[in-house]
CSV table of C-alpha atoms in Angstrom, one decimal:
chain,number,residue,atom,x,y,z
A,4,GLU,CA,-12.7,33.1,0.1
A,5,THR,CA,-9.4,31.8,-1.1
A,6,GLY,CA,-7.3,29.9,1.5
A,7,VAL,CA,-3.5,29.9,1.9
A,8,THR,CA,-1.7,28.5,-1.1
A,9,GLN,CA,2.0,27.5,-1.4
A,10,SER,CA,4.2,26.7,-4.4
A,11,PRO,CA,5.8,24.5,-5.3
A,12,THR,CA,4.4,21.4,-3.7
A,13,HIS,CA,7.7,19.5,-3.8
A,14,LEU,CA,11.2,20.5,-4.5
A,15,ILE,CA,14.6,18.7,-4.7
A,16,LYS,CA,17.8,20.7,-4.4
A,17,THR,CA,21.4,19.8,-3.8
A,18,ARG,CA,23.6,21.0,-0.9
A,19,GLY,CA,24.9,24.6,-1.4
A,20,GLN,CA,22.1,25.7,-3.7
A,21,GLN,CA,19.5,28.4,-3.0
A,22,VAL,CA,15.8,28.0,-3.0
A,23,THR,CA,12.7,30.3,-3.0
A,24,LEU,CA,9.4,29.1,-1.7
A,25,ARG,CA,6.2,31.1,-2.3
A,26,CYS,CA,3.0,31.7,-0.3
A,27,SER,CA,-0.3,33.5,-1.0
A,28,SER,CA,-2.1,34.6,2.1
A,29,GLN,CA,-5.7,34.1,2.8
A,30,SER,CA,-7.8,37.1,1.5
A,31,GLY,CA,-7.7,40.0,3.9
A,32,HIS,CA,-4.8,38.7,6.0
A,33,ASN,CA,-1.9,41.1,6.5
A,34,THR,CA,0.4,38.8,8.5
A,35,VAL,CA,2.3,35.8,7.3
A,36,SER,CA,4.5,33.4,9.3
A,37,TRP,CA,6.8,30.7,8.0
A,38,TYR,CA,7.6,27.4,9.8
A,39,GLN,CA,9.9,24.5,9.3
A,40,GLN,CA,8.5,21.0,10.1
A,41,ALA,CA,11.1,18.2,10.2
A,42,LEU,CA,9.8,14.7,10.0
A,43,GLY,CA,8.1,13.6,13.2
A,44,GLN,CA,8.4,17.1,14.8
A,45,GLY,CA,6.1,20.0,15.4
A,46,PRO,CA,6.5,23.2,13.3
A,47,GLN,CA,9.3,25.5,14.3
A,48,PHE,CA,8.8,29.2,13.8
A,49,ILE,CA,11.2,30.8,11.3
A,50,PHE,CA,9.9,34.3,11.1
A,51,GLN,CA,6.8,36.5,10.7
A,52,TYR,CA,6.1,39.4,8.4
A,53,TYR,CA,3.5,42.1,9.2
A,54,ARG,CA,2.8,44.8,6.6
A,55,GLU,CA,6.0,43.9,4.7
A,56,GLU,CA,8.3,44.2,7.8
A,57,GLU,CA,9.8,41.3,9.8
A,58,ASN,CA,7.9,41.2,13.0
A,59,GLY,CA,9.6,38.3,14.9
A,60,ARG,CA,12.2,35.7,14.2
A,61,GLY,CA,12.9,32.2,15.6
A,62,ASN,CA,16.3,30.5,16.1
A,63,PHE,CA,17.2,30.3,12.4
A,64,PRO,CA,20.4,31.6,10.8
A,65,PRO,CA,20.5,34.6,8.5
A,66,ARG,CA,20.7,32.4,5.4
A,67,PHE,CA,16.9,32.0,6.0
A,68,SER,CA,15.3,35.2,4.7
A,69,GLY,CA,11.9,36.4,3.6
A,70,LEU,CA,9.9,39.0,1.9
A,71,GLN,CA,6.3,40.1,2.1
A,72,PHE,CA,4.8,42.0,-0.9
A,73,PRO,CA,2.1,44.7,-0.9
A,74,ASN,CA,-0.5,42.2,-1.9
A,75,TYR,CA,0.6,40.2,1.3
A,76,SER,CA,2.0,37.3,-0.7
A,77,SER,CA,5.3,36.1,0.7
A,78,GLU,CA,8.6,34.4,-0.1
A,79,LEU,CA,11.0,32.3,2.0
A,80,ASN,CA,14.5,32.2,0.7
A,81,VAL,CA,17.1,29.8,1.9
A,82,ASN,CA,20.8,30.2,0.8
A,83,ALA,CA,23.6,27.6,1.0
A,84,LEU,CA,21.3,24.7,1.5
A,85,GLU,CA,22.3,22.0,4.0
A,86,LEU,CA,21.1,18.5,4.3
A,87,ASP,CA,19.3,19.4,7.6
A,88,ASP,CA,17.1,21.9,5.7
A,89,SER,CA,15.1,19.0,4.3
A,90,ALA,CA,11.7,19.5,5.8
A,91,LEU,CA,8.1,20.5,5.1
A,92,TYR,CA,7.9,24.3,5.0
A,93,LEU,CA,4.6,25.8,6.1
A,94,CYS,CA,3.2,29.2,5.5
A,95,ALA,CA,0.5,30.6,7.7
A,96,SER,CA,-1.5,33.8,7.5
A,97,SER,CA,-3.5,35.6,10.1
A,98,LEU,CA,-5.6,38.8,10.4
A,99,VAL,CA,-3.3,40.4,12.9
A,100,SER,CA,0.2,39.9,14.2
A,101,SER,CA,-0.5,39.4,17.9
A,102,GLY,CA,0.3,36.2,19.8
A,103,GLY,CA,-3.3,35.4,20.0
A,104,ALA,CA,-4.1,35.4,16.4
A,105,ALA,CA,-5.4,32.2,14.9
A,106,GLN,CA,-3.3,31.1,11.9
A,107,TYR,CA,-4.4,29.6,8.7
A,108,PHE,CA,-1.9,27.2,7.2
A,109,GLY,CA,-1.1,26.3,3.7
A,110,PRO,CA,-0.5,22.7,2.6
A,111,GLY,CA,3.3,23.2,2.7
A,112,THR,CA,6.3,22.7,0.4
A,113,ARG,CA,8.3,19.5,0.8
A,114,LEU,CA,12.0,20.4,0.4
A,115,THR,CA,14.5,17.6,-0.1
A,116,VAL,CA,18.2,18.5,0.0
A,117,LEU,CA,20.6,15.9,-1.5
B,8,ALA,CA,11.1,31.1,27.4
B,9,GLN,CA,7.8,29.5,26.6
B,10,SER,CA,7.6,25.8,25.9
B,11,VAL,CA,4.9,23.2,25.1
B,12,THR,CA,5.0,19.5,26.1
B,13,GLN,CA,2.9,16.8,24.6
B,14,PRO,CA,3.9,13.8,26.6
B,15,ASP,CA,2.2,11.2,24.4
B,16,ILE,CA,3.9,10.5,21.1
B,17,HIS,CA,1.2,8.0,20.1
B,18,ILE,CA,-2.4,7.4,21.3
B,19,THR,CA,-4.5,4.5,20.2
B,20,VAL,CA,-8.2,4.4,20.7
B,21,SER,CA,-11.1,2.4,19.4
B,22,GLU,CA,-13.7,4.1,17.3
B,23,GLY,CA,-16.5,5.4,19.5
B,24,ALA,CA,-14.3,5.6,22.6
B,25,SER,CA,-13.5,8.9,24.3
B,26,LEU,CA,-10.2,10.7,23.8
B,27,GLU,CA,-8.0,13.0,25.8
B,28,LEU,CA,-4.7,14.4,24.5
B,29,ARG,CA,-2.4,16.0,27.0
B,30,CYS,CA,-0.7,19.3,26.7
B,31,ASN,CA,1.4,21.2,29.3
B,32,TYR,CA,2.8,24.6,28.7
B,33,SER,CA,5.4,26.9,30.3
B,34,TYR,CA,4.9,30.6,30.2
B,35,GLY,CA,5.1,33.5,32.6
B,36,ALA,CA,1.7,34.9,32.1
B,37,THR,CA,-1.6,33.7,30.8
B,38,PRO,CA,-0.8,32.4,27.3
B,39,TYR,CA,-2.8,32.1,24.2
B,40,LEU,CA,-3.3,28.4,23.6
B,41,PHE,CA,-4.3,26.5,20.5
B,42,TRP,CA,-4.9,23.0,19.2
B,43,TYR,CA,-4.2,22.2,15.6
B,44,VAL,CA,-4.8,19.0,13.6
B,45,GLN,CA,-2.7,17.8,10.7
B,46,SER,CA,-3.8,15.0,8.3
B,47,PRO,CA,-1.1,13.2,6.3
B,48,GLY,CA,0.3,15.5,3.6
B,49,GLN,CA,-1.7,18.4,4.7
B,50,GLY,CA,-1.1,21.7,6.5
B,51,LEU,CA,-2.4,22.4,10.0
B,52,GLN,CA,-6.1,23.2,10.7
B,53,LEU,CA,-7.1,25.1,13.8
B,54,LEU,CA,-9.4,23.1,16.1
B,55,LEU,CA,-9.9,25.6,18.9
B,56,LYS,CA,-8.2,28.4,20.8
B,57,TYR,CA,-8.2,29.9,24.3
B,58,PHE,CA,-7.5,33.5,25.1
B,59,SER,CA,-9.4,34.3,28.3
B,60,GLY,CA,-12.7,33.8,30.0
B,61,ASP,CA,-14.4,30.4,30.1
B,62,THR,CA,-11.8,27.8,30.7
B,63,LEU,CA,-13.7,25.2,28.7
B,64,VAL,CA,-13.4,25.9,25.0
B,65,GLN,CA,-15.5,24.3,22.2
B,66,GLY,CA,-14.0,23.7,18.8
B,67,ILE,CA,-14.8,22.2,15.5
B,68,LYS,CA,-15.4,18.5,14.8
B,69,GLY,CA,-16.8,17.9,18.3
B,70,PHE,CA,-13.5,18.7,20.1
B,71,GLU,CA,-13.2,20.7,23.3
B,72,ALA,CA,-10.3,21.7,25.6
B,73,GLU,CA,-10.0,22.8,29.1
B,74,PHE,CA,-7.5,25.4,30.4
B,75,LYS,CA,-6.2,24.6,33.9
B,76,ARG,CA,-4.0,27.3,35.1
B,77,SER,CA,-3.0,25.5,38.3
B,78,GLN,CA,-1.7,22.5,36.3
B,79,SER,CA,-0.4,24.6,33.3
B,80,SER,CA,-2.4,22.3,31.1
B,81,PHE,CA,-4.7,22.6,28.1
B,82,ASN,CA,-5.9,19.1,27.3
B,83,LEU,CA,-8.0,18.2,24.2
B,84,ARG,CA,-11.0,16.0,24.6
B,85,LYS,CA,-13.6,14.3,22.4
B,86,PRO,CA,-16.4,12.1,23.8
B,87,SER,CA,-16.6,9.7,20.8
B,88,VAL,CA,-13.8,9.3,18.3
B,89,HIS,CA,-14.5,8.7,14.6
B,90,TRP,CA,-12.1,6.9,12.3
B,91,SER,CA,-11.6,10.2,10.4
B,92,ASP,CA,-10.1,11.7,13.5
B,93,ALA,CA,-6.9,9.7,12.9
B,94,ALA,CA,-4.2,12.4,12.4
B,95,GLU,CA,-1.4,14.3,14.1
B,96,TYR,CA,-2.5,16.8,16.8
B,97,PHE,CA,-0.4,19.8,17.9
B,98,CYS,CA,-0.8,22.0,20.9
B,99,ALA,CA,0.7,25.5,20.6
B,100,VAL,CA,1.2,28.6,22.7
B,101,GLY,CA,1.4,32.1,21.2
B,102,ALA,CA,2.9,34.9,23.1
B,103,HIS,CA,4.8,38.1,22.9
B,104,PRO,CA,7.9,37.6,25.1
B,105,GLY,CA,10.0,40.7,25.0
B,106,GLY,CA,7.9,42.3,22.3
B,107,SER,CA,8.7,39.7,19.6
B,108,TYR,CA,6.1,37.2,18.4
B,109,ILE,CA,7.4,33.7,19.0
B,110,PRO,CA,4.8,30.9,18.7
B,111,THR,CA,5.8,27.5,20.0
B,112,PHE,CA,4.4,24.2,19.0
B,113,GLY,CA,4.6,20.9,20.8
B,114,ARG,CA,6.1,17.9,19.0
B,115,GLY,CA,2.6,16.4,18.4
B,116,THR,CA,0.6,13.4,19.3
B,117,SER,CA,-0.3,10.9,16.7
B,118,LEU,CA,-3.8,9.5,17.1
B,119,ILE,CA,-4.5,6.0,15.8
B,120,VAL,CA,-8.1,4.9,15.6
B,121,HIS,CA,-9.0,1.2,15.6
B,122,PRO,CA,-12.3,0.1,14.1
């Protein structure tokens, strides 16, 4: 069984640029969630995708967008990067989209915005 | 809106000592509750979860947690800590307020283990 993988591991961008982060869900999982984890903080929910549709969104602006593909892999896109976007971005997959579903996390992508 | 409070930013224990990490939540109904652990440079790993039923939940690595509705708490415990338990611990609540899935994590408690 393959776990959740994310790419790239690290990324450095400059303010105003755009970035795409990628995630491959654990085998058999149809739901993926994205989180932003600033240094010293807990993960903050960005959004969730279930069967290629957005299924919930946290308090993040529209410049944070996502996609989920038929094979349940996923992308997080961030436009017009700001310095405060520097964080660890975590992807998590789960079997179902309910609030009680256990989530399996990838190792994250460390984004630095200069 | 739901919220999670982990009142202790850091906890220091000696190896072999017992451990209790505190978690308080705010939610209108019975929530789904989770504890995750994050080692440096790693993603989060699920330790245990509570949905309903027995209020004492057993997890991996010898951890357990007790749900106390009257205190809105879900504290994590371990009878004897090992040096490898040093990590960041996150309590989380998962719910469906208003039909949208919004999971909420606490800010975490950093566990330091002294030899």
